Short mmCIF file of C-alpha atoms (C1' of nucleotides) in Angstrom, two decimals:
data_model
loop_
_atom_site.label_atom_id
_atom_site.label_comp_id
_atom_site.label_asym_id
_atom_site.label_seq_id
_atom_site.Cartn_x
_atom_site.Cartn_y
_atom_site.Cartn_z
CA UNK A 20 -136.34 -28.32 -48.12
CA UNK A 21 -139.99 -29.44 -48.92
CA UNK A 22 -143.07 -28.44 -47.41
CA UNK A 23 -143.43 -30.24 -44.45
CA UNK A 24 -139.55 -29.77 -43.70
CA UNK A 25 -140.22 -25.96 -43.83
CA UNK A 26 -143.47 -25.71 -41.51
CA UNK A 27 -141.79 -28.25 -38.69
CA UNK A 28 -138.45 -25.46 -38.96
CA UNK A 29 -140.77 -22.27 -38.74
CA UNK A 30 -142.36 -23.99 -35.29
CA UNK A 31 -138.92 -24.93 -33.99
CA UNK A 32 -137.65 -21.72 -34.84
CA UNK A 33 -140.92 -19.86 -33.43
CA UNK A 34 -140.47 -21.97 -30.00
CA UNK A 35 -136.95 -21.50 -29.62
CA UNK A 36 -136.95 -17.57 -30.12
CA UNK A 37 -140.29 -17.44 -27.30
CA UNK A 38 -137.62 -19.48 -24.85
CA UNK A 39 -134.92 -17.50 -25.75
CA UNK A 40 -136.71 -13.75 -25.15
CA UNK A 41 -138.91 -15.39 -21.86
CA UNK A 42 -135.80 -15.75 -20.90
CA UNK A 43 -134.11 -12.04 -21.84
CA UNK A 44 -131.31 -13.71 -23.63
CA UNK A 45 -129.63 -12.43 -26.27
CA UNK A 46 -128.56 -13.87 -29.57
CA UNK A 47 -124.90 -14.63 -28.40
CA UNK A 48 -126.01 -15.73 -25.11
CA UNK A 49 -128.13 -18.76 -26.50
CA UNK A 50 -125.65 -19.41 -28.64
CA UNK A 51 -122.65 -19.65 -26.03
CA UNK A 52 -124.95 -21.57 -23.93
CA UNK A 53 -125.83 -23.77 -26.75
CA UNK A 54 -121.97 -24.25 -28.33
CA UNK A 55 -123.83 -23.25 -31.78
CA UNK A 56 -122.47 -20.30 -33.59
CA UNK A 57 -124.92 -17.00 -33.34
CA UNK A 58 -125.09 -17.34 -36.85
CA UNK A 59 -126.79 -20.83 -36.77
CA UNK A 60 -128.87 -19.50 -33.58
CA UNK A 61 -130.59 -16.88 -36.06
CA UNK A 62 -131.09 -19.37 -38.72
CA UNK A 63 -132.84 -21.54 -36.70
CA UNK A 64 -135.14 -19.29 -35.52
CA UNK A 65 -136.25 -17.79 -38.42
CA UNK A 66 -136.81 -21.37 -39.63
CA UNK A 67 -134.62 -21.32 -42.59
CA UNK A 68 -132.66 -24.23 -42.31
CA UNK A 69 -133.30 -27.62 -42.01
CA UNK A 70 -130.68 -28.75 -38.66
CA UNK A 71 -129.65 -31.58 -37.31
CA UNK A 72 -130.96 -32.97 -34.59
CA UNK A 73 -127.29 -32.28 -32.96
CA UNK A 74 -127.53 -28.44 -33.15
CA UNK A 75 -131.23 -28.70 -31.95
CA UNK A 76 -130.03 -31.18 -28.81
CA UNK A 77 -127.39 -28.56 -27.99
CA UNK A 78 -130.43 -26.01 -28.45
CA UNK A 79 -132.91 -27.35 -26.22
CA UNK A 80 -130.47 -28.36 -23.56
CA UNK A 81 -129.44 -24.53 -23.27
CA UNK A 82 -132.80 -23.71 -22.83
CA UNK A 83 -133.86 -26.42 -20.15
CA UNK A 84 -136.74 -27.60 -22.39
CA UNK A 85 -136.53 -31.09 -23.79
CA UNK A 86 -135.65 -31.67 -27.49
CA UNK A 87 -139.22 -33.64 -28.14
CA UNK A 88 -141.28 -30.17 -26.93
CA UNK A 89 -138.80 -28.27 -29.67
CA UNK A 90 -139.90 -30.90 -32.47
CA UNK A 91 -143.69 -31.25 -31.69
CA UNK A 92 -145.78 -30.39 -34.58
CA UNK A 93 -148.20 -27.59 -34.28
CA UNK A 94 -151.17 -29.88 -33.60
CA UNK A 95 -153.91 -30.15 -30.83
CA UNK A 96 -152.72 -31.77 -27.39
CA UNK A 97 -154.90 -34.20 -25.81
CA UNK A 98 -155.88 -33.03 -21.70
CA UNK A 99 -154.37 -35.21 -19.13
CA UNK A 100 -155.88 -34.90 -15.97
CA UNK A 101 -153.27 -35.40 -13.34
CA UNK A 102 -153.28 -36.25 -9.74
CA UNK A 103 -153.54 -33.87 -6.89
CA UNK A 104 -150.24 -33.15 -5.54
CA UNK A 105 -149.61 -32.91 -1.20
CA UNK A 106 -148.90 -29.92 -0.08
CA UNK A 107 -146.05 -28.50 0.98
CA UNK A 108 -144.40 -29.99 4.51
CA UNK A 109 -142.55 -28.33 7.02
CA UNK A 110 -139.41 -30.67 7.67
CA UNK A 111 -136.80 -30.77 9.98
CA UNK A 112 -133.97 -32.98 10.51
CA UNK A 113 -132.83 -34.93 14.18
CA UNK A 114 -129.50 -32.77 13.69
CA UNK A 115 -131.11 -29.25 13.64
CA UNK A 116 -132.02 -29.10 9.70
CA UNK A 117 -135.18 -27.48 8.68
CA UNK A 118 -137.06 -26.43 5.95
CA UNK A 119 -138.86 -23.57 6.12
CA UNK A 120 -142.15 -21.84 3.95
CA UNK A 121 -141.14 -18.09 3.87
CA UNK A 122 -142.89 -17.10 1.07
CA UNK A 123 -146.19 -18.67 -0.99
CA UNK A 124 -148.95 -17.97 -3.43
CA UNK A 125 -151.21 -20.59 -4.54
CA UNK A 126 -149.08 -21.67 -7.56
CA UNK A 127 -145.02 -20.76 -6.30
CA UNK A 128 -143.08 -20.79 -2.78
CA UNK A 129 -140.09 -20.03 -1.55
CA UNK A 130 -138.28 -21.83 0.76
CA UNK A 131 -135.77 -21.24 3.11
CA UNK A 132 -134.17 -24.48 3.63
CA UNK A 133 -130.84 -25.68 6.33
CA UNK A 134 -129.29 -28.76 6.38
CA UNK A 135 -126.92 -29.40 9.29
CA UNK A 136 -124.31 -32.06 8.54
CA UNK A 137 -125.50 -35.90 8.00
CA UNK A 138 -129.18 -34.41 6.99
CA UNK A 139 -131.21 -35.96 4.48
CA UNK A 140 -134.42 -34.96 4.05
CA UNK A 141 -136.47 -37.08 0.82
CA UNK A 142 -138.97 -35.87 -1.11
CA UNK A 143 -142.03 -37.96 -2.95
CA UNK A 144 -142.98 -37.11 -6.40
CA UNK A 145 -144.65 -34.08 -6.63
CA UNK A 146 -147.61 -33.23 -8.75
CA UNK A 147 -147.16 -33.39 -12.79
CA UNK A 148 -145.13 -30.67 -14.23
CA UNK A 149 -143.76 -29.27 -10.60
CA UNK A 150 -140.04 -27.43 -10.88
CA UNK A 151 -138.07 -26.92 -8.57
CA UNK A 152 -135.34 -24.71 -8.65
CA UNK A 153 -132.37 -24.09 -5.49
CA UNK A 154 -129.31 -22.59 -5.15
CA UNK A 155 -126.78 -22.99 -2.52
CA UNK A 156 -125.67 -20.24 -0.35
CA UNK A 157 -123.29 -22.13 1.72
CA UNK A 158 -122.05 -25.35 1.76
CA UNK A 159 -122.24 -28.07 -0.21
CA UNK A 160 -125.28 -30.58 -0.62
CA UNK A 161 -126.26 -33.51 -3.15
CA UNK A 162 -129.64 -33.35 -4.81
CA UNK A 163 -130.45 -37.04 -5.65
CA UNK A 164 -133.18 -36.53 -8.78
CA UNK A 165 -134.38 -40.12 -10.46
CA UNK A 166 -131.14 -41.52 -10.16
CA UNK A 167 -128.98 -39.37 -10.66
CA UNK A 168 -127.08 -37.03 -7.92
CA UNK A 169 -125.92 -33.75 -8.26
CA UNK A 170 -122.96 -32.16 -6.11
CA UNK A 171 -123.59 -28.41 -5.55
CA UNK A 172 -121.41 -25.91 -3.74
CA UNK A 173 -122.37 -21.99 -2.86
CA UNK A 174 -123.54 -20.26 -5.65
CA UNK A 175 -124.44 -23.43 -7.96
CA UNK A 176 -127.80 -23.92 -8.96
CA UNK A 177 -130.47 -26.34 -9.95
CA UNK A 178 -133.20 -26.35 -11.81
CA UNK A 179 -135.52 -30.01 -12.31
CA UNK A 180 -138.74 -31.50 -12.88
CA UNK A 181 -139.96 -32.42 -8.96
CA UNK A 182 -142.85 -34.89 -10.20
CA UNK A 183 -140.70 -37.42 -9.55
CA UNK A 184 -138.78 -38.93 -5.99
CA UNK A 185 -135.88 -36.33 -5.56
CA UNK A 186 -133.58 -35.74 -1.99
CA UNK A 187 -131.49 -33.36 -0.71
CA UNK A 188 -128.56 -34.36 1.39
CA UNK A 189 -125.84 -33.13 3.28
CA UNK A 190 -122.53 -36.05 3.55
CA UNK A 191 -120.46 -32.96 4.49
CA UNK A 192 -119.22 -31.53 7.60
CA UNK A 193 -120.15 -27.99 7.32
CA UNK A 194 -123.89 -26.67 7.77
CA UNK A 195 -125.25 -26.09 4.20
CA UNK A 196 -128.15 -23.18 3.48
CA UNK A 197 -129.90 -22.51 0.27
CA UNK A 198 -132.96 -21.02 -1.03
CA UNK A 199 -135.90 -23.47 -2.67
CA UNK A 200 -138.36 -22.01 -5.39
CA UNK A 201 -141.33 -24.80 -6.11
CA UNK A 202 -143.54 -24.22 -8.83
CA UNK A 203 -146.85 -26.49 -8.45
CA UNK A 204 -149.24 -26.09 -11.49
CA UNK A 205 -152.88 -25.95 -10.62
CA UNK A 206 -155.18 -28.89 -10.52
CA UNK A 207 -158.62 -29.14 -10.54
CA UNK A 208 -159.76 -25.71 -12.00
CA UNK A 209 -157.40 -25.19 -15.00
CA UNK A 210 -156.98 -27.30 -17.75
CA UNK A 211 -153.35 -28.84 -18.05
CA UNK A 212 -152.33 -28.94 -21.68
CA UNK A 213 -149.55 -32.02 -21.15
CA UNK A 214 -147.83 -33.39 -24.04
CA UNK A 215 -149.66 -36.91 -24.73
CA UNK A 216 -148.03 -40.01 -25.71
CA UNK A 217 -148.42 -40.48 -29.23
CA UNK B 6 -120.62 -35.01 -33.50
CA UNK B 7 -120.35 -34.64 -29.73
CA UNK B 8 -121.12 -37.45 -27.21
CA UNK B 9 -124.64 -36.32 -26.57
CA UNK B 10 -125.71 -36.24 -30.54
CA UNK B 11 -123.79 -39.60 -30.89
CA UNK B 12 -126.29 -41.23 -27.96
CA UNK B 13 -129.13 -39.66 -29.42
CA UNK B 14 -128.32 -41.08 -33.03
CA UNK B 15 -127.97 -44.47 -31.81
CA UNK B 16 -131.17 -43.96 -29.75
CA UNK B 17 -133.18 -42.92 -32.44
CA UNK B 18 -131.47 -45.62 -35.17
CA UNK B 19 -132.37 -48.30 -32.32
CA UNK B 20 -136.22 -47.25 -32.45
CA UNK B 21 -136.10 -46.42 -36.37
CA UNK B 22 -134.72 -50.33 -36.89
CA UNK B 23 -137.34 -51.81 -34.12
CA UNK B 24 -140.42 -50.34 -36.21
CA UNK B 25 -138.82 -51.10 -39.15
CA UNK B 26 -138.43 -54.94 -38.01
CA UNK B 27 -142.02 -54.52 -36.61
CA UNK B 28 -143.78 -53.98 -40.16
CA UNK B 29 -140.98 -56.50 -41.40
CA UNK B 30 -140.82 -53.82 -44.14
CA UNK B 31 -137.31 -53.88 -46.31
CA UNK B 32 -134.52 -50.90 -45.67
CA UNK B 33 -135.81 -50.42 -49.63
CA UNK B 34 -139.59 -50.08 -48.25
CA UNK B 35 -138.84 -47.85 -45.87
CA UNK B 36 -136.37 -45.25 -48.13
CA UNK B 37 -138.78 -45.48 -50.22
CA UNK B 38 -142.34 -44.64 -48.05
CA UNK B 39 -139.99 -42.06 -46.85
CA UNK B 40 -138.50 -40.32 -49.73
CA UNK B 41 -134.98 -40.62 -48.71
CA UNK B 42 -132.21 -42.74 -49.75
CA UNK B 43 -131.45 -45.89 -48.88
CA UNK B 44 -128.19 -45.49 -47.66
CA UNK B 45 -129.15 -42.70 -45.30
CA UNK B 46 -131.58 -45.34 -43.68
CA UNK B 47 -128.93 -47.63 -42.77
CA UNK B 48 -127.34 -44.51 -41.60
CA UNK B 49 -130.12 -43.54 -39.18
CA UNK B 50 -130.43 -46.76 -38.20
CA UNK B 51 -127.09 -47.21 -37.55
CA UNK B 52 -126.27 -44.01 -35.33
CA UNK B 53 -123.60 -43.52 -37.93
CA UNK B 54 -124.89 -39.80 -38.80
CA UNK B 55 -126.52 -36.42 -37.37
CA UNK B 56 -128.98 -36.44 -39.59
CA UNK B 57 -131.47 -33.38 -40.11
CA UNK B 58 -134.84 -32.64 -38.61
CA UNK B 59 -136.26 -32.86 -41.91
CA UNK B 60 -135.06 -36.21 -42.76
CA UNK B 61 -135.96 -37.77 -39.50
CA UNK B 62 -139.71 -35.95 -39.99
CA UNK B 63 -139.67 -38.14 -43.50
CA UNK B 64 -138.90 -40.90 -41.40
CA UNK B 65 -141.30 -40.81 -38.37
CA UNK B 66 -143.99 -39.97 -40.99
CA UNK B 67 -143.39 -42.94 -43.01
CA UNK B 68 -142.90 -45.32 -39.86
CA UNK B 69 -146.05 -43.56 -38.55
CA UNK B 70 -144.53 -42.18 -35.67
CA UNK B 71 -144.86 -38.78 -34.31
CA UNK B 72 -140.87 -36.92 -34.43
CA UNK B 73 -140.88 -36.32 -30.45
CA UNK B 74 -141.40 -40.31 -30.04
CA UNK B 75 -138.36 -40.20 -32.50
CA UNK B 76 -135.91 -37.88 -30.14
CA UNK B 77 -136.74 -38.64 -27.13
CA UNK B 78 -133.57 -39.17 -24.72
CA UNK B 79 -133.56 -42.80 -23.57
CA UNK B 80 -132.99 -41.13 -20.27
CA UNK B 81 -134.35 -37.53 -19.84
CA UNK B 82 -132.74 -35.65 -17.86
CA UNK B 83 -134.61 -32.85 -16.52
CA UNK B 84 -131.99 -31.51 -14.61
CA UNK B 85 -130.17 -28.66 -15.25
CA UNK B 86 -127.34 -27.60 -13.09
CA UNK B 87 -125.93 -24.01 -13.24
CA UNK B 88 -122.43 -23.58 -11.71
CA UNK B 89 -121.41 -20.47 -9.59
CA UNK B 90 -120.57 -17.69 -12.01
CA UNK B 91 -122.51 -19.27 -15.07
CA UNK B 92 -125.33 -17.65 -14.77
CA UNK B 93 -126.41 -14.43 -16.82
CA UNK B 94 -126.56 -11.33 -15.70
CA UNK B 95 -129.28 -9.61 -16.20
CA UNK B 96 -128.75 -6.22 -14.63
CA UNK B 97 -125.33 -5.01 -12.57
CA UNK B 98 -125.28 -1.44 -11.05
CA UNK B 99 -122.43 1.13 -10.55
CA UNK B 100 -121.55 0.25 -7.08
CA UNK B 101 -120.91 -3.73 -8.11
CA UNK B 102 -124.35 -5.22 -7.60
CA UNK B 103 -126.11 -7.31 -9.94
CA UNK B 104 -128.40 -9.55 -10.88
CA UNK B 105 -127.75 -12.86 -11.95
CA UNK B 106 -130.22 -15.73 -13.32
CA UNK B 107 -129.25 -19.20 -11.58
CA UNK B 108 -131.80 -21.43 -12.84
CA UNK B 109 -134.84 -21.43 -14.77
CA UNK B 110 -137.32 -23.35 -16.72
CA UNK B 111 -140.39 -22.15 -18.89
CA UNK B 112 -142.32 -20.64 -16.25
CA UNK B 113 -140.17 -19.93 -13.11
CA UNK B 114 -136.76 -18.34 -12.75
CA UNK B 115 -134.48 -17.89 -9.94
CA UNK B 116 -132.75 -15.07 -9.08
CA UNK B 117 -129.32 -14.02 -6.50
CA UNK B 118 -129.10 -10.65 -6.66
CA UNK B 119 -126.32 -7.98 -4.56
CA UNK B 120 -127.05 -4.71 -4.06
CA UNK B 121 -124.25 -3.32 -2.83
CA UNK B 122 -124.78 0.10 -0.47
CA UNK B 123 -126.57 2.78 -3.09
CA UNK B 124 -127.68 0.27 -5.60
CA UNK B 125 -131.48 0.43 -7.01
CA UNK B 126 -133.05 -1.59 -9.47
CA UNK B 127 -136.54 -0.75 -11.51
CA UNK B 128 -138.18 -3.36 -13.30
CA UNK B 129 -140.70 -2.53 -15.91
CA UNK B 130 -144.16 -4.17 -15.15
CA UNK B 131 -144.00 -7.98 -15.76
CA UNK B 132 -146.87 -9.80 -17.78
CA UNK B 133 -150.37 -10.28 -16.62
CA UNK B 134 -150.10 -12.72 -13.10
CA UNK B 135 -146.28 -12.44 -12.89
CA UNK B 136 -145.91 -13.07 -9.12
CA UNK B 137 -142.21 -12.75 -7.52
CA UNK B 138 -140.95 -13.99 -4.13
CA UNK B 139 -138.22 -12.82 -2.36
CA UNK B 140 -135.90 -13.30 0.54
CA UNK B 141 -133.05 -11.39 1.91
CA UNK B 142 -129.69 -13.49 2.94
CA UNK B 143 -128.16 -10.36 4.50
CA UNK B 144 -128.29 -6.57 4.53
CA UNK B 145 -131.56 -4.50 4.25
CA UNK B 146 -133.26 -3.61 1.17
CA UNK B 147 -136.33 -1.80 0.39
CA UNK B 148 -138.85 -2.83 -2.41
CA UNK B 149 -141.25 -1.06 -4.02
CA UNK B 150 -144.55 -1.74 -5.37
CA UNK B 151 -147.25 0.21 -6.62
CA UNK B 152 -147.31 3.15 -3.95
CA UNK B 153 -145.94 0.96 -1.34
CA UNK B 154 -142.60 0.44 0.10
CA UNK B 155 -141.13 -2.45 2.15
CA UNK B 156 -137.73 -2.34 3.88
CA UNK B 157 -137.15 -5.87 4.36
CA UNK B 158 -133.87 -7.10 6.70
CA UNK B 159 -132.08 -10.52 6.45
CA UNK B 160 -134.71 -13.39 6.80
CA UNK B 161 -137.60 -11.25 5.39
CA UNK B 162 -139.40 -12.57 2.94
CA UNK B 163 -142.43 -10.90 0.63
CA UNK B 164 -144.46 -12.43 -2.15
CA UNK B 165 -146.16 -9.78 -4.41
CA UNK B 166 -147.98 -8.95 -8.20
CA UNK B 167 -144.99 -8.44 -10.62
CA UNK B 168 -147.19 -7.16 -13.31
CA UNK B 169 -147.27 -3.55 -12.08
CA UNK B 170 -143.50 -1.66 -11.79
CA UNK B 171 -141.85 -2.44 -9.18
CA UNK B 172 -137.95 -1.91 -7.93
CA UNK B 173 -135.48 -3.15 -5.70
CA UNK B 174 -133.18 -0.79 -3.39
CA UNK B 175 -130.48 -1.02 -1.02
CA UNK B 176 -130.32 2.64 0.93
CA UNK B 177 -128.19 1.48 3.62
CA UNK B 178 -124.31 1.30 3.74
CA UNK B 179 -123.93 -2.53 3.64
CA UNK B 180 -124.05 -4.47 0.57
CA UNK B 181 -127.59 -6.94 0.60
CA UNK B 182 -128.16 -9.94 -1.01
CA UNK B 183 -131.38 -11.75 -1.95
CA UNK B 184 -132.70 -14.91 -3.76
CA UNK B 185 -135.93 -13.70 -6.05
CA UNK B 186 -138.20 -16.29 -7.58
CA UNK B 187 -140.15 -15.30 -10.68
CA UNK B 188 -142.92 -16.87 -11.83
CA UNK B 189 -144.18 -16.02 -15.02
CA UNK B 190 -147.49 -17.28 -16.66
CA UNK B 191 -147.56 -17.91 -20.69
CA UNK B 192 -150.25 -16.11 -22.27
CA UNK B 193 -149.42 -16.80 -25.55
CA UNK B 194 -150.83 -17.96 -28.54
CA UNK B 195 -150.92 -21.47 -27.12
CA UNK B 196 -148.45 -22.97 -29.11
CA UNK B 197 -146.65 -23.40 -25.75
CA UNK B 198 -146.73 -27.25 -24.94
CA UNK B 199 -144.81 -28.73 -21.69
CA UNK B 200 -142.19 -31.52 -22.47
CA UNK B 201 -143.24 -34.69 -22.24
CA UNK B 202 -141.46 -36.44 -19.59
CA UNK B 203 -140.24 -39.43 -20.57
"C1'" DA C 16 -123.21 13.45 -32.37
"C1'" DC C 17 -121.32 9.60 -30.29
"C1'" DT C 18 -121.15 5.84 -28.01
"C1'" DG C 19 -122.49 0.71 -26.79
"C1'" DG C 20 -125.56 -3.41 -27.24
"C1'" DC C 21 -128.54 -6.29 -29.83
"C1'" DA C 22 -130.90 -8.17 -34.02
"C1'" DG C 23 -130.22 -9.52 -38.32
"C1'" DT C 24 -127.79 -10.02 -43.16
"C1'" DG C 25 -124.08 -11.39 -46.73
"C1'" DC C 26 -120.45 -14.06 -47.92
"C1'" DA C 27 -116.62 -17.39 -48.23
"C1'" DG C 28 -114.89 -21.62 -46.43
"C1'" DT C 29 -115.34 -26.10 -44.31
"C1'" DA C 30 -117.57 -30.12 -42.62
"C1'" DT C 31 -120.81 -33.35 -43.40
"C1'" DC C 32 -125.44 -34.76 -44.71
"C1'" DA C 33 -127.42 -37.17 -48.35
"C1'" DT C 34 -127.47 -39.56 -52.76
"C1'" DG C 35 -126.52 -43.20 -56.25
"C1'" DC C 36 -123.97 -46.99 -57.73
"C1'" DA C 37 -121.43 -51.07 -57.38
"C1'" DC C 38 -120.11 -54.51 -54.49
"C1'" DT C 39 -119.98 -58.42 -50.81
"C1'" DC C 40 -122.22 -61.64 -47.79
"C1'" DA C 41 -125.90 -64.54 -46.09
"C1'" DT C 42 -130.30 -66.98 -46.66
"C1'" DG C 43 -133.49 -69.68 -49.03
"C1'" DG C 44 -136.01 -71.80 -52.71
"C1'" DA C 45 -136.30 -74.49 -57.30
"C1'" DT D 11 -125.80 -75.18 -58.77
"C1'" DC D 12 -128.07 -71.12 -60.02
"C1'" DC D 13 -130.91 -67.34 -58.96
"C1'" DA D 14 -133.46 -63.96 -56.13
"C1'" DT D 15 -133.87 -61.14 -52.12
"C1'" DG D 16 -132.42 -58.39 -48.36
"C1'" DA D 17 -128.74 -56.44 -45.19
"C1'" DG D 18 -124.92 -53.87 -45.11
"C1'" DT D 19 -120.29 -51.48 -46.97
"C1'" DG D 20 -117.05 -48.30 -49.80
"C1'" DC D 21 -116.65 -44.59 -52.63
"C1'" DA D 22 -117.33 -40.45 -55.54
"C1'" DT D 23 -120.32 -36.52 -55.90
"C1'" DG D 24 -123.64 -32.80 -55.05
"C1'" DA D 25 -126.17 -30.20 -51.68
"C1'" DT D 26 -126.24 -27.78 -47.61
"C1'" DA D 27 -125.62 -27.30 -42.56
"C1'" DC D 28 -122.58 -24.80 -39.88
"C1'" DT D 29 -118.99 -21.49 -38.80
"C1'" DG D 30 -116.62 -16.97 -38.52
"C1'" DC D 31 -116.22 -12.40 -39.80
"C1'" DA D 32 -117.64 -8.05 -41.39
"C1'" DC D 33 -121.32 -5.25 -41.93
"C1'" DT D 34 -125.93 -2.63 -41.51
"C1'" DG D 35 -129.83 -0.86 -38.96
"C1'" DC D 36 -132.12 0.16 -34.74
"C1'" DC D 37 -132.65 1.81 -30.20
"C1'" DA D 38 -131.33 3.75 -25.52
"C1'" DG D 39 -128.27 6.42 -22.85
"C1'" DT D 40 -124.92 10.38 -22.33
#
DNA sequence: ACTGGCAGTGCAGTATCATGCACTCATGGA
DNA sequence: TCCATGAGTGCATGATACTGCACTGCCAGT
């Protein structure tokens, strides 16, 4: 392993063990998660191997993060200024649906959302680097994120980028519930570290 | 290799080939400016192999091409679902209850926690601006923070500071349930970058 | 002391990455 | 026709990524 090979695997392994720990996992955890062996999981962190890009997919899939964030050298990142995001809109459906604030501070909220059956309610892109994260009490509902759709039942859970067009739906026949956690970075004031096209 | 690697491989041979082409440099051009073999070029380029980090860093150096433009998923998929029952579980008490992480991503989590009749939870202060929402489904529960106590019934809500201790009760005799939304701000050593979104 | 649970190490075995060489095929120019 | 150049393949070989298991050390709880 030469020089350069060893610095890029002691920042991959640096980034994947602050992921791991934010995240109170445990070795065997990450590695379950991952379908790596525990073994590898440890060898990667400490940045003693060189992987493949296979084991590091697998990696940064388990962790939610994408594989290019895992791979980025340690270097400056240019500032992107982004747009200023809408707030936050009370909705409600023609059948009885609703989506309701419950909680907020300026930077997360908590939502308390009801779909009754044949509700749709669409969302436009939110601001750069907005998550969202739901999971169904009851029911069953289909997220619709960039294309793809998602088919969640009570007790399955969600977690994806809102800064782009993403619905929630309810094709079923039963009333579907569940809880809404948006994460909107500040604009404006802070300064946005976003990774810049090369 | 899995289905996932072997999409990624042809991705990145696809892109390797196209700036390869692009310089109308020679497969022997390239191994060479690169320092790897030959063969494993037509490899790459092929999507025939998993090749390693370190190899691919040769690579995107030589091509002049930063290693996240490399990996990037032709389609990113930001969107992580967590079944019911996948997620880990972070705490469980005597009586049955428990805490269980549905989704996350680098800065937020979300929570479903049960605290069945007798149950109480104490969480060690939380980082600097840690803020936490919460909102009961059903039962009562009573949270403290700082000095202060909350009994909260289903439908309450409460945003507070996490970064002072703080714990989660359920007195009563029926078992309560709650979603809890963490948001957690990275103070670190600013090697934290957010993924570029293809 | 005696349990877990977690982080991390050591080692043997297996899969495969990675190399080097020899070869075919196609193109194009003298 | 002969020769040169570049793309791509098949194969034997060495290096190492990756796995699984056993083990140590540490810490918290009882």
């Amino acid at each position: 392993m030469d020089q350069g090979t060893a610095d890029l695997a002691l920042a991959i392994g640096a980034r994947v063990k602050r992921e791991r720990q934010a995240r109170h996992w445990t070795l065997d955890q990450l590695a379950e998660a991952a379908g790596v062996s525990r073994r590898m999981v440890v060898n990667v962190e400490q940045g003693g191997v060189n992987p493949s890009v296979g084991t590091l997919l697998r990696i940064s899939d388990a962790l939610g993060i994408g594989l290019p964030a895992l791979v980025e050298q340690p270097q400056a990142k240019p500032v992107k200024v982004t747009r200023s995001g809408e707030g936050a809109v009370l909705w409600s459906g023609e059948s009885g649906g609703r989506g309701v604030l419950v909680a907020g501070t300026e930077v997360v909220e908590l939502w308390d959302w009801t779909l009754e059956p044949g509700d749709r309610h669409v969302s436009e892109a939110h601001a750069a680097g907005t998550k969202e994260l739901l999971q169904v009490q009851h029911g069953t509902i289909t997220v619709h994120v960039a294309d793809e759709s998602n088919t969640l039942s009570a007790g399955d859970a969600l977690a994806f980028a809102g800064d782009v067009a993403h619905s929630y739906e309810n094709p079923h026949t039963q009333p579907a519930r569940f809880c809404l956690a948006v994460f909107e970075p500040v604009v404006g004031t802070g300064l946005r570290s976003e990774a810049g096209r090369a």
